[in-house]
PDB file of C-alpha atoms in Angstrom:
ATOM      1  CA  ASP S   1      18.479   3.557   6.292  1.00  0.00           C
ATOM      2  CA  VAL S   2      15.615   0.786   5.683  1.00  0.00           C
ATOM      3  CA  LYS S   3      15.662  -0.308   2.358  1.00  0.00           C
ATOM      4  CA  VAL S   4      13.443  -2.985   0.785  1.00  0.00           C
ATOM      5  CA  THR S   5      14.950  -4.294  -2.195  1.00  0.00           C
ATOM      6  CA  GLN S   6      12.551  -5.818  -5.514  1.00  0.00           C
ATOM      7  CA  SER S   7      14.933  -7.820  -8.078  1.00  0.00           C
ATOM      8  CA  SER S   8      13.967  -5.418 -11.189  1.00  0.00           C
ATOM      9  CA  ARG S   9      12.478  -2.089 -12.147  1.00  0.00           C
ATOM     10  CA  TYR S  10      11.557  -3.425 -15.638  1.00  0.00           C
ATOM     11  CA  LEU S  11      10.713  -7.123 -17.288  1.00  0.00           C
ATOM     12  CA  VAL S  12       9.931  -8.428 -20.597  1.00  0.00           C
ATOM     13  CA  LYS S  13       8.251 -11.886 -19.947  1.00  0.00           C
ATOM     14  CA  ARG S  14       5.922 -13.788 -22.678  1.00  0.00           C
ATOM     15  CA  THR S  15       2.682 -15.724 -21.931  1.00  0.00           C
ATOM     16  CA  GLY S  16       2.750 -18.814 -20.606  1.00  0.00           C
ATOM     17  CA  GLU S  17       6.752 -18.614 -18.630  1.00  0.00           C
ATOM     18  CA  LYS S  18       7.157 -18.815 -15.711  1.00  0.00           C
ATOM     19  CA  VAL S  19       8.182 -15.544 -13.379  1.00  0.00           C
ATOM     20  CA  PHE S  20       9.686 -14.704 -10.261  1.00  0.00           C
ATOM     21  CA  LEU S  21       9.408 -11.305  -8.661  1.00  0.00           C
ATOM     22  CA  GLU S  22      12.022 -11.273  -5.884  1.00  0.00           C
ATOM     23  CA  CYS S  23      12.058  -8.547  -2.934  1.00  0.00           C
ATOM     24  CA  VAL S  24      14.769  -8.258  -0.151  1.00  0.00           C
ATOM     25  CA  GLN S  25      14.513  -6.522   3.428  1.00  0.00           C
ATOM     26  CA  ASP S  26      16.700  -5.631   5.776  1.00  0.00           C
ATOM     27  CA  MET S  27      14.960  -4.802   8.597  1.00  0.00           C
ATOM     28  CA  ASP S  28      14.296  -7.414  10.123  1.00  0.00           C
ATOM     29  CA  HIS S  29      10.762  -7.668   9.747  1.00  0.00           C
ATOM     30  CA  GLU S  30       8.043  -9.931  10.423  1.00  0.00           C
ATOM     31  CA  ASN S  31       5.156  -9.269   7.906  1.00  0.00           C
ATOM     32  CA  MET S  32       6.134  -8.271   3.726  1.00  0.00           C
ATOM     33  CA  PHE S  33       3.189  -8.184   1.135  1.00  0.00           C
ATOM     34  CA  TRP S  34       3.039  -8.220  -2.358  1.00  0.00           C
ATOM     35  CA  TYR S  35       0.586  -5.002  -4.351  1.00  0.00           C
ATOM     36  CA  ARG S  36      -0.148  -5.232  -7.769  1.00  0.00           C
ATOM     37  CA  GLN S  37      -1.325  -2.126  -9.014  1.00  0.00           C
ATOM     38  CA  ASP S  38      -3.227  -0.675 -11.921  1.00  0.00           C
ATOM     39  CA  PRO S  39      -4.278   1.905 -12.585  1.00  0.00           C
ATOM     40  CA  GLY S  40      -8.269   3.460 -10.795  1.00  0.00           C
ATOM     41  CA  LEU S  41      -8.093   0.188  -8.650  1.00  0.00           C
ATOM     42  CA  GLY S  42      -5.582   1.331  -6.003  1.00  0.00           C
ATOM     43  CA  LEU S  43      -3.155  -0.992  -4.286  1.00  0.00           C
ATOM     44  CA  ARG S  44      -4.797  -4.889  -4.335  1.00  0.00           C
ATOM     45  CA  LEU S  45      -3.105  -7.349  -1.449  1.00  0.00           C
ATOM     46  CA  ILE S  46      -2.227 -10.655  -3.902  1.00  0.00           C
ATOM     47  CA  TYR S  47       0.138 -12.470  -0.690  1.00  0.00           C
ATOM     48  CA  PHE S  48       0.802 -11.774   2.501  1.00  0.00           C
ATOM     49  CA  SER S  49       3.818 -13.023   4.738  1.00  0.00           C
ATOM     50  CA  TYR S  50       3.145 -13.028   8.483  1.00  0.00           C
ATOM     51  CA  ASP S  51       6.290 -15.642   9.244  1.00  0.00           C
ATOM     52  CA  VAL S  52       9.130 -17.389   7.515  1.00  0.00           C
ATOM     53  CA  LYS S  53       6.613 -20.518   6.445  1.00  0.00           C
ATOM     54  CA  MET S  54       3.388 -18.818   6.791  1.00  0.00           C
ATOM     55  CA  LYS S  55       1.392 -17.164   4.346  1.00  0.00           C
ATOM     56  CA  GLU S  56      -2.040 -15.917   3.737  1.00  0.00           C
ATOM     57  CA  LYS S  57      -4.030 -15.066   0.223  1.00  0.00           C
ATOM     58  CA  GLY S  58      -5.086 -11.660  -0.487  1.00  0.00           C
ATOM     59  CA  ASP S  59      -6.996 -10.352  -2.743  1.00  0.00           C
ATOM     60  CA  ILE S  60      -6.676 -11.256  -5.646  1.00  0.00           C
ATOM     61  CA  PRO S  61      -4.163 -14.369  -5.375  1.00  0.00           C
ATOM     62  CA  GLU S  62      -5.573 -16.448  -8.643  1.00  0.00           C
ATOM     63  CA  GLY S  63      -2.549 -17.290 -10.809  1.00  0.00           C
ATOM     64  CA  TYR S  64      -0.145 -16.737  -7.937  1.00  0.00           C
ATOM     65  CA  SER S  65       1.902 -18.249  -5.136  1.00  0.00           C
ATOM     66  CA  VAL S  66       5.185 -16.920  -3.144  1.00  0.00           C
ATOM     67  CA  SER S  67       7.391 -18.813  -1.253  1.00  0.00           C
ATOM     68  CA  ARG S  68       9.374 -16.657   1.919  1.00  0.00           C
ATOM     69  CA  GLU S  69      12.121 -19.303   2.503  1.00  0.00           C
ATOM     70  CA  LYS S  70      14.554 -16.571   5.138  1.00  0.00           C
ATOM     71  CA  LYS S  71      12.851 -14.066   6.993  1.00  0.00           C
ATOM     72  CA  GLU S  72      14.700 -10.762   4.980  1.00  0.00           C
ATOM     73  CA  ARG S  73      13.907 -12.895   0.974  1.00  0.00           C
ATOM     74  CA  PHE S  74       9.691 -12.846  -0.388  1.00  0.00           C
ATOM     75  CA  SER S  75       9.507 -13.962  -3.992  1.00  0.00           C
ATOM     76  CA  LEU S  76       5.846 -13.655  -6.375  1.00  0.00           C
ATOM     77  CA  ILE S  77       5.778 -16.168  -7.957  1.00  0.00           C
ATOM     78  CA  LEU S  78       3.949 -15.869 -11.555  1.00  0.00           C
ATOM     79  CA  GLU S  79       3.123 -19.593 -12.440  1.00  0.00           C
ATOM     80  CA  SER S  80       2.157 -19.592 -16.750  1.00  0.00           C
ATOM     81  CA  ALA S  81       2.009 -15.060 -17.184  1.00  0.00           C
ATOM     82  CA  SER S  82      -0.637 -14.648 -18.522  1.00  0.00           C
ATOM     83  CA  THR S  83      -1.070 -10.848 -20.231  1.00  0.00           C
ATOM     84  CA  ASN S  84      -3.596  -9.837 -17.872  1.00  0.00           C
ATOM     85  CA  GLN S  85      -0.668  -9.670 -15.482  1.00  0.00           C
ATOM     86  CA  THR S  86       0.359  -7.057 -17.168  1.00  0.00           C
ATOM     87  CA  SER S  87       0.250  -4.505 -13.517  1.00  0.00           C
ATOM     88  CA  MET S  88       3.422  -2.587 -11.150  1.00  0.00           C
ATOM     89  CA  TYR S  89       3.771  -4.572  -8.576  1.00  0.00           C
ATOM     90  CA  LEU S  90       4.964  -3.667  -5.337  1.00  0.00           C
ATOM     91  CA  CYS S  91       6.306  -5.655  -2.333  1.00  0.00           C
ATOM     92  CA  ALA S  92       5.979  -3.827   1.559  1.00  0.00           C
ATOM     93  CA  SER S  93       7.788  -4.684   4.332  1.00  0.00           C
ATOM     94  CA  ILE S  94       5.723  -3.891   7.898  1.00  0.00           C
ATOM     95  CA  SER S  95       7.262  -4.251  11.734  1.00  0.00           C
ATOM     96  CA  GLY S  96       4.474  -6.408  13.718  1.00  0.00           C
ATOM     97  CA  GLY S  97       3.132  -6.577  17.529  1.00  0.00           C
ATOM     98  CA  THR S  98       3.659  -3.857  19.049  1.00  0.00           C
ATOM     99  CA  THR S  99       5.474  -1.665  16.676  1.00  0.00           C
ATOM    100  CA  PHE S 100       3.439  -2.617  13.885  1.00  0.00           C
ATOM    101  CA  GLY S 101       3.486   0.775  11.613  1.00  0.00           C
ATOM    102  CA  GLY S 102       3.818   2.163   8.013  1.00  0.00           C
ATOM    103  CA  ALA S 103       4.896   0.179   4.894  1.00  0.00           C
ATOM    104  CA  PHE S 104       8.382   0.332   3.737  1.00  0.00           C
ATOM    105  CA  PHE S 105       7.860   0.055   0.203  1.00  0.00           C
ATOM    106  CA  GLY S 106      10.328  -1.460  -2.476  1.00  0.00           C
ATOM    107  CA  GLN S 107      11.262   0.718  -6.205  1.00  0.00           C
ATOM    108  CA  GLY S 108       7.794  -1.148  -7.976  1.00  0.00           C
ATOM    109  CA  THR S 109       8.507  -3.872 -10.501  1.00  0.00           C
ATOM    110  CA  ARG S 110       6.317  -3.095 -13.425  1.00  0.00           C
ATOM    111  CA  LEU S 111       6.030  -6.359 -15.714  1.00  0.00           C
ATOM    112  CA  THR S 112       4.729  -6.773 -19.567  1.00  0.00           C
ATOM    113  CA  VAL S 113       3.582  -9.944 -19.916  1.00  0.00           C
ATOM    114  CA  VAL S 114       3.787  -9.901 -24.009  1.00  0.00           C
TER     115      VAL S 114
ATOM    116  CA  ALA W   1     -14.079  -8.886   6.017  1.00  0.00           C
ATOM    117  CA  GLN W   2     -11.392  -5.570   6.141  1.00  0.00           C
ATOM    118  CA  SER W   3     -11.768  -2.475   3.246  1.00  0.00           C
ATOM    119  CA  VAL W   4     -11.602   0.268   2.082  1.00  0.00           C
ATOM    120  CA  THR W   5     -13.287   2.705   0.104  1.00  0.00           C
ATOM    121  CA  GLN W   6     -11.836   5.939  -1.146  1.00  0.00           C
ATOM    122  CA  PRO W   7     -15.300   7.470  -2.714  1.00  0.00           C
ATOM    123  CA  ASP W   8     -13.550  10.407  -5.316  1.00  0.00           C
ATOM    124  CA  ILE W   9     -11.774   9.194  -7.886  1.00  0.00           C
ATOM    125  CA  HIS W  10      -9.726  12.660  -8.355  1.00  0.00           C
ATOM    126  CA  ILE W  11     -10.154  15.910  -6.370  1.00  0.00           C
ATOM    127  CA  THR W  12      -9.384  19.387  -8.342  1.00  0.00           C
ATOM    128  CA  VAL W  13      -8.448  22.053  -6.361  1.00  0.00           C
ATOM    129  CA  SER W  14      -7.046  25.782  -6.450  1.00  0.00           C
ATOM    130  CA  GLU W  15      -3.359  26.531  -5.077  1.00  0.00           C
ATOM    131  CA  GLY W  16      -4.039  27.570  -1.326  1.00  0.00           C
ATOM    132  CA  ALA W  17      -7.352  26.301  -0.824  1.00  0.00           C
ATOM    133  CA  SER W  18      -8.181  23.684   1.632  1.00  0.00           C
ATOM    134  CA  LEU W  19      -8.319  20.427   1.239  1.00  0.00           C
ATOM    135  CA  GLU W  20     -10.541  16.778   2.024  1.00  0.00           C
ATOM    136  CA  LEU W  21      -9.983  14.357   0.845  1.00  0.00           C
ATOM    137  CA  ARG W  22     -12.468  10.841   2.486  1.00  0.00           C
ATOM    138  CA  CYS W  23     -11.490   7.836   3.522  1.00  0.00           C
ATOM    139  CA  ASN W  24     -13.907   4.862   4.996  1.00  0.00           C
ATOM    140  CA  TYR W  25     -13.668   1.614   6.206  1.00  0.00           C
ATOM    141  CA  SER W  26     -14.579  -1.507   8.106  1.00  0.00           C
ATOM    142  CA  TYR W  27     -13.538  -3.442   9.855  1.00  0.00           C
ATOM    143  CA  GLY W  28     -14.928  -5.767  12.818  1.00  0.00           C
ATOM    144  CA  ALA W  29     -12.699  -3.255  15.510  1.00  0.00           C
ATOM    145  CA  THR W  30     -10.639   0.062  15.743  1.00  0.00           C
ATOM    146  CA  PRO W  31      -8.220  -1.407  13.069  1.00  0.00           C
ATOM    147  CA  TYR W  32      -4.903   0.945  12.046  1.00  0.00           C
ATOM    148  CA  LEU W  33      -5.762   3.373   9.923  1.00  0.00           C
ATOM    149  CA  PHE W  34      -3.177   5.469   7.615  1.00  0.00           C
ATOM    150  CA  TRP W  35      -2.465   7.797   4.995  1.00  0.00           C
ATOM    151  CA  TYR W  36       0.373   7.265   1.956  1.00  0.00           C
ATOM    152  CA  VAL W  37       1.234   9.541  -1.007  1.00  0.00           C
ATOM    153  CA  GLN W  38       2.894   8.592  -4.576  1.00  0.00           C
ATOM    154  CA  SER W  39       4.048  11.411  -6.383  1.00  0.00           C
ATOM    155  CA  PRO W  40       4.284  10.215  -9.744  1.00  0.00           C
ATOM    156  CA  GLY W  41       6.725   7.689 -10.659  1.00  0.00           C
ATOM    157  CA  GLN W  42       7.371   8.304  -7.030  1.00  0.00           C
ATOM    158  CA  GLY W  43       7.466   5.051  -4.694  1.00  0.00           C
ATOM    159  CA  LEU W  44       4.832   5.667  -2.161  1.00  0.00           C
ATOM    160  CA  GLN W  45       4.924   8.136   1.280  1.00  0.00           C
ATOM    161  CA  LEU W  46       3.875   6.934   4.636  1.00  0.00           C
ATOM    162  CA  LEU W  47       2.541  10.624   5.842  1.00  0.00           C
ATOM    163  CA  LEU W  48       0.161   9.407   9.323  1.00  0.00           C
ATOM    164  CA  LYS W  49      -0.640   6.967  10.900  1.00  0.00           C
ATOM    165  CA  TYR W  50      -3.853   6.353  13.319  1.00  0.00           C
ATOM    166  CA  PHE W  51      -3.418   3.577  16.373  1.00  0.00           C
ATOM    167  CA  SER W  52      -4.574   4.904  19.161  1.00  0.00           C
ATOM    168  CA  GLY W  53      -5.655   7.870  20.974  1.00  0.00           C
ATOM    169  CA  ASP W  54      -6.471  11.377  20.347  1.00  0.00           C
ATOM    170  CA  THR W  55      -8.175  11.329  16.727  1.00  0.00           C
ATOM    171  CA  LEU W  56      -6.293  13.507  15.210  1.00  0.00           C
ATOM    172  CA  VAL W  57      -2.968  12.362  14.096  1.00  0.00           C
ATOM    173  CA  GLN W  58       0.066  15.069  11.832  1.00  0.00           C
ATOM    174  CA  GLY W  59       1.286  13.551   9.489  1.00  0.00           C
ATOM    175  CA  ILE W  60       4.439  15.379   7.228  1.00  0.00           C
ATOM    176  CA  LYS W  61       3.869  18.298   5.112  1.00  0.00           C
ATOM    177  CA  GLY W  62       0.966  19.749   6.652  1.00  0.00           C
ATOM    178  CA  PHE W  63      -1.384  17.208   7.204  1.00  0.00           C
ATOM    179  CA  GLU W  64      -4.152  15.985   9.600  1.00  0.00           C
ATOM    180  CA  ALA W  65      -6.220  13.090   9.219  1.00  0.00           C
ATOM    181  CA  GLU W  66      -9.322  12.287  12.062  1.00  0.00           C
ATOM    182  CA  PHE W  67     -10.430   9.787  12.831  1.00  0.00           C
ATOM    183  CA  LYS W  68     -14.648   9.609  13.228  1.00  0.00           C
ATOM    184  CA  ARG W  69     -15.735   5.736  15.314  1.00  0.00           C
ATOM    185  CA  SER W  70     -19.234   6.683  14.784  1.00  0.00           C
ATOM    186  CA  GLN W  71     -18.660   7.170  10.511  1.00  0.00           C
ATOM    187  CA  SER W  72     -16.284   4.415  10.172  1.00  0.00           C
ATOM    188  CA  SER W  73     -14.131   7.675   8.350  1.00  0.00           C
ATOM    189  CA  PHE W  74     -10.531   8.817   8.934  1.00  0.00           C
ATOM    190  CA  ASN W  75     -10.377  11.809   6.437  1.00  0.00           C
ATOM    191  CA  LEU W  76      -7.368  13.934   5.549  1.00  0.00           C
ATOM    192  CA  ARG W  77      -7.223  17.594   5.883  1.00  0.00           C
ATOM    193  CA  LYS W  78      -4.439  20.341   4.993  1.00  0.00           C
ATOM    194  CA  PRO W  79      -5.484  23.804   5.243  1.00  0.00           C
ATOM    195  CA  SER W  80      -3.631  25.172   2.250  1.00  0.00           C
ATOM    196  CA  VAL W  81      -2.928  23.224  -0.549  1.00  0.00           C
ATOM    197  CA  HIS W  82       0.912  23.920  -2.666  1.00  0.00           C
ATOM    198  CA  TRP W  83       0.845  23.161  -6.113  1.00  0.00           C
ATOM    199  CA  SER W  84       3.580  20.132  -4.859  1.00  0.00           C
ATOM    200  CA  ASP W  85       0.878  18.435  -3.111  1.00  0.00           C
ATOM    201  CA  ALA W  86      -0.661  16.773  -6.605  1.00  0.00           C
ATOM    202  CA  ALA W  87      -0.256  13.784  -6.562  1.00  0.00           C
ATOM    203  CA  GLU W  88      -2.144  10.440  -5.648  1.00  0.00           C
ATOM    204  CA  TYR W  89      -3.143   9.296  -1.750  1.00  0.00           C
ATOM    205  CA  PHE W  90      -4.165   6.135  -0.555  1.00  0.00           C
ATOM    206  CA  CYS W  91      -5.564   5.582   2.247  1.00  0.00           C
ATOM    207  CA  ALA W  92      -4.721   1.988   4.141  1.00  0.00           C
ATOM    208  CA  VAL W  93      -6.056   0.360   6.662  1.00  0.00           C
ATOM    209  CA  GLY W  94      -4.183  -2.614   8.519  1.00  0.00           C
ATOM    210  CA  SER W  95      -6.057  -5.180  11.142  1.00  0.00           C
ATOM    211  CA  THR W  96      -5.214  -5.106  14.721  1.00  0.00           C
ATOM    212  CA  SER W  97      -5.107  -9.048  15.121  1.00  0.00           C
ATOM    213  CA  GLY W  98      -3.902 -12.160  14.325  1.00  0.00           C
ATOM    214  CA  THR W  99      -2.372 -11.908  10.635  1.00  0.00           C
ATOM    215  CA  TYR W 100      -1.266  -8.513   9.806  1.00  0.00           C
ATOM    216  CA  LYS W 101      -2.800  -7.631   6.554  1.00  0.00           C
ATOM    217  CA  TYR W 102      -2.852  -4.669   4.847  1.00  0.00           C
ATOM    218  CA  ILE W 103      -4.940  -3.234   2.718  1.00  0.00           C
ATOM    219  CA  PHE W 104      -5.390  -0.433   0.535  1.00  0.00           C
ATOM    220  CA  GLY W 105      -7.844   2.364  -0.729  1.00  0.00           C
ATOM    221  CA  THR W 106      -8.288   2.877  -4.353  1.00  0.00           C
ATOM    222  CA  GLY W 107      -7.170   6.308  -4.036  1.00  0.00           C
ATOM    223  CA  THR W 108      -7.440   9.935  -5.584  1.00  0.00           C
ATOM    224  CA  ARG W 109      -6.034  11.926  -7.995  1.00  0.00           C
ATOM    225  CA  LEU W 110      -5.527  15.344  -6.589  1.00  0.00           C
ATOM    226  CA  LYS W 111      -4.942  17.711  -9.419  1.00  0.00           C
ATOM    227  CA  VAL W 112      -3.236  21.419  -7.479  1.00  0.00           C
ATOM    228  CA  LEU W 113      -4.971  24.778 -10.121  1.00  0.00           C
ATOM    229  CA  ALA W 114      -2.005  27.138  -9.739  1.00  0.00           C
TER     230      ALA W 114
END
């Protein structure tokens, strides 16, 4: 069974903390994505990566950075957490090339910044 | 720029009635198109996808969608809705060249009346 695993289901952090959200996939997918999901706003793309050490900004990258040192792992970093980053964060992976297909999602991390 | 619009935030239908959820996209060529469903407290599940060929695609749970290039639309349909279809539905667009940017619409929440 294919898997995308996010390191935490729930997190509570303080304003100003540096926060790491980890995502691991076991499908050897080239493409990995970080979204945040907020009511009424759908899933908004923060960053994506199409290869190891390669990354591109999505639609709302401000306040975030990412790291992809290994193909299976894609980390989202909140450099200095703020209350407006309280949200559900979803990681996804997608195969590339001619097998480009539907996204496989992790279970989500609900982050609360206090 | 790549974008997805789901013009209906909420839709209410009676059980047994037909359903159509609207999705419009903006992209320079024909993109990859997807519909996902998210039940309360659950992750996103792929319903169906369109890459090329037949413009009417069949998916799981009795859903289908039709790609209309002239209208830049990819509407989701179901002939007879079941109470278990109550959920949030997301349309997504994937780029077909370069890096695989993959973005979602804001979602349509479906309510089913018994």
